[in-house]
Coordinates of C-alpha atoms and ligand atoms in Angstrom, one line a residue:
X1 CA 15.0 -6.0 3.8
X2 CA 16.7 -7.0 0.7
X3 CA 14.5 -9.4 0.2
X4 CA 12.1 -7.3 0.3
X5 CA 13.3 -4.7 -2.1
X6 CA 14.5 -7.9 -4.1
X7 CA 10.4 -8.8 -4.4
X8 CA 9.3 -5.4 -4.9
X9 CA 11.5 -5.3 -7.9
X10 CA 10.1 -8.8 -9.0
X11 CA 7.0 -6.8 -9.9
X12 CA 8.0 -5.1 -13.0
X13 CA 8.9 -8.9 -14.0
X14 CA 5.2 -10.0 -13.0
X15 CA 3.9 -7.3 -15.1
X16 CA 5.8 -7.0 -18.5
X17 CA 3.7 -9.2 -19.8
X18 CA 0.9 -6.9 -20.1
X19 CA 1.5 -4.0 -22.7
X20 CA 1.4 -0.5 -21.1
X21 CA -1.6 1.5 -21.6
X22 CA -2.0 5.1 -20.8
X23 CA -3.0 6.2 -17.6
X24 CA -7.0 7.1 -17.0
X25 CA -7.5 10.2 -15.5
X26 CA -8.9 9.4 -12.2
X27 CA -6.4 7.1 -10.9
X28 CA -2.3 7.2 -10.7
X29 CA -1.0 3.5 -11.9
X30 CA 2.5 2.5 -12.8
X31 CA 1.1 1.9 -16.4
X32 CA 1.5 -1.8 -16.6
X33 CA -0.5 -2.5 -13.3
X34 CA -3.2 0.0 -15.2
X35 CA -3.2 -2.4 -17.8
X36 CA -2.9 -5.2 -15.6
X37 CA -5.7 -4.2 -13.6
X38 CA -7.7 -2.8 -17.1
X39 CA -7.7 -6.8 -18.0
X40 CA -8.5 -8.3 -14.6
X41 CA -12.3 -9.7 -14.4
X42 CA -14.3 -7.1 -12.3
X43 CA -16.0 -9.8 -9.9
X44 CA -11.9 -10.2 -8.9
X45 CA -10.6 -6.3 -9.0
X46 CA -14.3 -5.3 -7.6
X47 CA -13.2 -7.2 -4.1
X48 CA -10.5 -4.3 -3.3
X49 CA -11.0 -0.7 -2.3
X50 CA -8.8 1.8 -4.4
X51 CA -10.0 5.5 -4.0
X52 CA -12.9 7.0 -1.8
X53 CA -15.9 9.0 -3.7
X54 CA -15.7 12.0 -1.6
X55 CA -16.2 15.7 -2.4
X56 CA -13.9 16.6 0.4
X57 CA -10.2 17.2 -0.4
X58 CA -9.2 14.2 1.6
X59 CA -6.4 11.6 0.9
X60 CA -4.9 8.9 2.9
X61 CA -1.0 7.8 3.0
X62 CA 0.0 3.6 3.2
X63 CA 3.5 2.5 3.5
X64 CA 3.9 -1.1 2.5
X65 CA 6.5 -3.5 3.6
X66 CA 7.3 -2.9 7.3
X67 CA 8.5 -3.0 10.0
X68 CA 12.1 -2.0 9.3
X69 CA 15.2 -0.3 9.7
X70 CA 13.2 3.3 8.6
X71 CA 10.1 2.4 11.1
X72 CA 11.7 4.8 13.7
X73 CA 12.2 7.5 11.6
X74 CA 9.6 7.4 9.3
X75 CA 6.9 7.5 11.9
X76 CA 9.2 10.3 13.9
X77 CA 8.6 12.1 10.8
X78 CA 5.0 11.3 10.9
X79 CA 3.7 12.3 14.3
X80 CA 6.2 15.4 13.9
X81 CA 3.9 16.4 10.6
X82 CA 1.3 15.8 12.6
X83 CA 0.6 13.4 9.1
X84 CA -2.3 10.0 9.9
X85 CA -0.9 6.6 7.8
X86 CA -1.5 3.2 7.5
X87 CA 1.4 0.5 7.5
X88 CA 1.0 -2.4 5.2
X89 CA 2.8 -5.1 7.4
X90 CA 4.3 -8.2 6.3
X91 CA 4.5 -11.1 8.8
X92 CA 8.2 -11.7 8.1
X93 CA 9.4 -8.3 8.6
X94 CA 7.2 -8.2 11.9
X95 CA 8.8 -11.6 13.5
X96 CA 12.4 -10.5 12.5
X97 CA 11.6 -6.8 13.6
X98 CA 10.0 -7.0 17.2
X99 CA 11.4 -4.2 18.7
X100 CA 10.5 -2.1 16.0
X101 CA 6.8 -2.7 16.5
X102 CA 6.0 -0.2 19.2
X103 CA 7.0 2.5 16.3
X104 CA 3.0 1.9 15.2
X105 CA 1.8 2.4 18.4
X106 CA 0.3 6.3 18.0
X107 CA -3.5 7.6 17.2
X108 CA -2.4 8.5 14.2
X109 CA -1.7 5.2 12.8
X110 CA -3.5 2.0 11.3
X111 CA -2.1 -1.2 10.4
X112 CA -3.0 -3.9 8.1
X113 CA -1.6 -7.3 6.5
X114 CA 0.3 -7.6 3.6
X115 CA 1.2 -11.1 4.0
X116 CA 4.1 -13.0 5.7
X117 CA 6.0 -13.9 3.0
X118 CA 5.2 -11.2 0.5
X119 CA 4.1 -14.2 -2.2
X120 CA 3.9 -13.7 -5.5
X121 CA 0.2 -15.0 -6.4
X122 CA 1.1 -15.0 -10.0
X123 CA 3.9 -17.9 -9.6
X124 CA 2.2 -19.3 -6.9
X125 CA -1.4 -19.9 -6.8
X126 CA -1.6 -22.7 -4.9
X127 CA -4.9 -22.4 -2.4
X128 CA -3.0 -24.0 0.7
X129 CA 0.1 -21.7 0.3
X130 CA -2.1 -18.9 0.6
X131 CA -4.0 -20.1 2.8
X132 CA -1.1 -20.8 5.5
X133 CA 0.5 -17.7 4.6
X134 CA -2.9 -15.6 5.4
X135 CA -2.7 -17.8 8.7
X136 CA 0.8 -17.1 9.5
X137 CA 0.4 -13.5 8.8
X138 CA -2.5 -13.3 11.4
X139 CA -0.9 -15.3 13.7
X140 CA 1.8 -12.7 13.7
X141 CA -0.6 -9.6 14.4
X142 CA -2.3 -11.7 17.8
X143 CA 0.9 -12.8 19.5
X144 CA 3.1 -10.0 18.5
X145 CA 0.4 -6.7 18.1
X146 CA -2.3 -7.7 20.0
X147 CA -3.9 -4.4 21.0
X148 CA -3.9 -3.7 17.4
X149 CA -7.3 -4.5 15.3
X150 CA -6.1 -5.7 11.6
X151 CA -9.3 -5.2 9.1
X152 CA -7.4 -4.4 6.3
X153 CA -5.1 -6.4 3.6
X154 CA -3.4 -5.8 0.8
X155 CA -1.9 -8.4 -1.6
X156 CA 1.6 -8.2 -2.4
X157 CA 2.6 -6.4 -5.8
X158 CA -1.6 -5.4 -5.7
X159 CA -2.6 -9.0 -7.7
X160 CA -6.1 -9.9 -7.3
X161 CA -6.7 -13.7 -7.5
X162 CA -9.4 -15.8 -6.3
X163 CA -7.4 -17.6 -3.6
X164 CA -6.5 -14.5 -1.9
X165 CA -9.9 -13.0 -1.9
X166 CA -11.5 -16.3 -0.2
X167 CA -8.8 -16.0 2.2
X168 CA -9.3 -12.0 2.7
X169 CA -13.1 -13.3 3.4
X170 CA -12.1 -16.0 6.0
X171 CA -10.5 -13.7 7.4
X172 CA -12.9 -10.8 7.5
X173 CA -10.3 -8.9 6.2
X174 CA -11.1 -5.6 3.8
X175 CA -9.3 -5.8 0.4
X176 CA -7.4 -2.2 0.1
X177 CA -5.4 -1.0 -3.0
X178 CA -4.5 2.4 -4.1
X179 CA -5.2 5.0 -6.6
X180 CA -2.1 7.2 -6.3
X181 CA 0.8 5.1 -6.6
X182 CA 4.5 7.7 -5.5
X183 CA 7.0 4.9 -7.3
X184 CA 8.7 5.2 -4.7
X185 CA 9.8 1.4 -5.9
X186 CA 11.7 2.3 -8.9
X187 CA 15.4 2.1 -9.3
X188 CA 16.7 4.5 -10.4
X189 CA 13.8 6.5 -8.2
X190 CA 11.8 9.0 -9.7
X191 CA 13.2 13.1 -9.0
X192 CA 12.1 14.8 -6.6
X193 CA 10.9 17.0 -9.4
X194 CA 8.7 14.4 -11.0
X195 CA 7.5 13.1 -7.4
X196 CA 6.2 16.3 -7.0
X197 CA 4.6 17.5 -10.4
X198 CA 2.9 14.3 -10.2
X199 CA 1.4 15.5 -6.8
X200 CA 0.5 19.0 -8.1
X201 CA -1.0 17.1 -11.4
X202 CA -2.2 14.1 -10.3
X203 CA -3.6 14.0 -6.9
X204 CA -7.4 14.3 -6.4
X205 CA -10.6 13.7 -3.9
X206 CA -10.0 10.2 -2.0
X207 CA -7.1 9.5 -3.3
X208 CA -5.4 6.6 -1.5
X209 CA -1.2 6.9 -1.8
X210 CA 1.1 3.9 -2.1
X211 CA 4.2 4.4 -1.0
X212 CA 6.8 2.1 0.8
X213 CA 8.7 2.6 4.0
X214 CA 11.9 3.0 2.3
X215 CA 11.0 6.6 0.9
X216 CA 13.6 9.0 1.0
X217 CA 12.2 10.6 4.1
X218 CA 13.3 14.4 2.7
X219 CA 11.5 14.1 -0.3
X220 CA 8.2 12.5 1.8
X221 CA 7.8 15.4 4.0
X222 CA 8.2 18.0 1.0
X223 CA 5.5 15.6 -0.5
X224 CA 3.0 15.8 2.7
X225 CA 3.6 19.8 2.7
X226 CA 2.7 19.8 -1.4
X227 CA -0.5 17.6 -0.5
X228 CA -1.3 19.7 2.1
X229 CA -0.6 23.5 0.2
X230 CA -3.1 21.5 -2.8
X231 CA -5.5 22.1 0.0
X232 CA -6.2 18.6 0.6
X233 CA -6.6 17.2 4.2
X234 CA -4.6 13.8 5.1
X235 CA -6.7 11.5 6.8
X236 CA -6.9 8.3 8.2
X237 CA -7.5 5.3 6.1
X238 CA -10.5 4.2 8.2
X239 CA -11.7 7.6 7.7
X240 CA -11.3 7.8 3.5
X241 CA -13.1 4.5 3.3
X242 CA -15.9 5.3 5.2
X243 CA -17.2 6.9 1.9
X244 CA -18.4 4.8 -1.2
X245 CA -14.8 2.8 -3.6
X246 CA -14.2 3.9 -6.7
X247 CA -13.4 0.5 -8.7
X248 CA -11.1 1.5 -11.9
X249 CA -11.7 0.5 -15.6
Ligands
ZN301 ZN1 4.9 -5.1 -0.8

């Protein structure tokens, strides 16, 4: 896991070299992958689904990064709210956490890929690394989740490059960012006051959420009961995309 959290950090590296921009209206970036993603070709960013065009007041939750030590919990808390998710998985975390697989197991929840070893497309590009690394990471859904249907992936730190996208279409796998991003990441993290306004301010029609299964778990369900009193329906992820992407900048 500290790995993990070691990567996620690694981001913020990966992106200072774009300036920050400010935020468009429609969509909730950290403002350098705004302006990361403002400067990205649209035949790569137009590969990914971000936000649902949808009159309904529906959203959907992801947690990247799992399985781990808050699996257990953060899915009690789940089916307790009564709350659909997907889980971004990364290969990795699944072979070092077996046991804490079953945690997925519930209608309520979806899983996808998010790698095995949460690479960093940016530093390395290579076509064969990602390529085994897309093959590892489904290799690890069929022997270890095998009653589990993976169509979705998401890249890790959300870059878009050529290599994955040829391996996402290999492996019939649907590209799936977000458009509401909790910074749940940061460190220091953000308040519980700002966590929220930015719900109450922020949130809108198809929104998909990033978050990562390391949220503190008191602040997520006063975040699900915000969502919820905004009037807007959590749904599953499945569900949110059946309705036409909304592909920023
Ligand atoms: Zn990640």
């Amino acid at each position: 896991m500290k790995r993990i959290k070691k990567l996620i950090f690694l981001t913020f590296l990966v992106m200072t070299v774009v300036p920050a921009f400010s935020q468009d209206a429609t969509f909730h970036f950290f403002p350098r992958y705004a302006a990361y993603l403002r400067n990205t070709d649209m035949q790569l960013k137009g590969s990914f689904y971000y936000k649902a065009n949808t009159d309904r007041k529906i959203v959907a939750l992801t947690f990247d990064d799992g399985p781990s030590a808050h699996t257990e919990r953060l899915t009690a808390l789940l089916k307790r709210k009564e709350c659909p998710a997907a889980f971004f998985l990364v290969g990795q975390m699944m072979t070092g956490n077996r046991n804490r697989l079953q945690f997925y197991n519930d209608s309520l929840f979806e899983v996808g890929a998010h790698s095995y070893f949460h690479f960093n497309s940016n530093g390395a590009a290579n076509a064969n690394t990602i390529k085994n690394d897309f093959q590892r990471s489904m290799n690890a859904f069929s022997s270890l989740m095998p009653d589990h249907t993976v169509k979705y992936y998401r890249p890790p730190y959300g870059i878009v490059h050529r290599n994955v996208i040829d391996q996402m279409e290999a492996h019939n796998l649907q590209g799936v960012l977000w458009s509401f991003d909790t910074m749940d990441y940061l460190r220091p993290r953000p308040t519980r006051q700002k966590a929220i306004n930015d719900i109450n301010s922020h949130l809108s029609n198809g929104d998909i959420i990033l978050a990562h299964e390391g949220i503190n778990l008191n602040l997520l369900e006063e975040m699900i009961d915000t969502i919820r009193n905004n009037g807007f329906t959590i749904v599953k992820l499945s569900e949110l995309m059946e309705y036409p992407n909304i592909i920023p900048f």
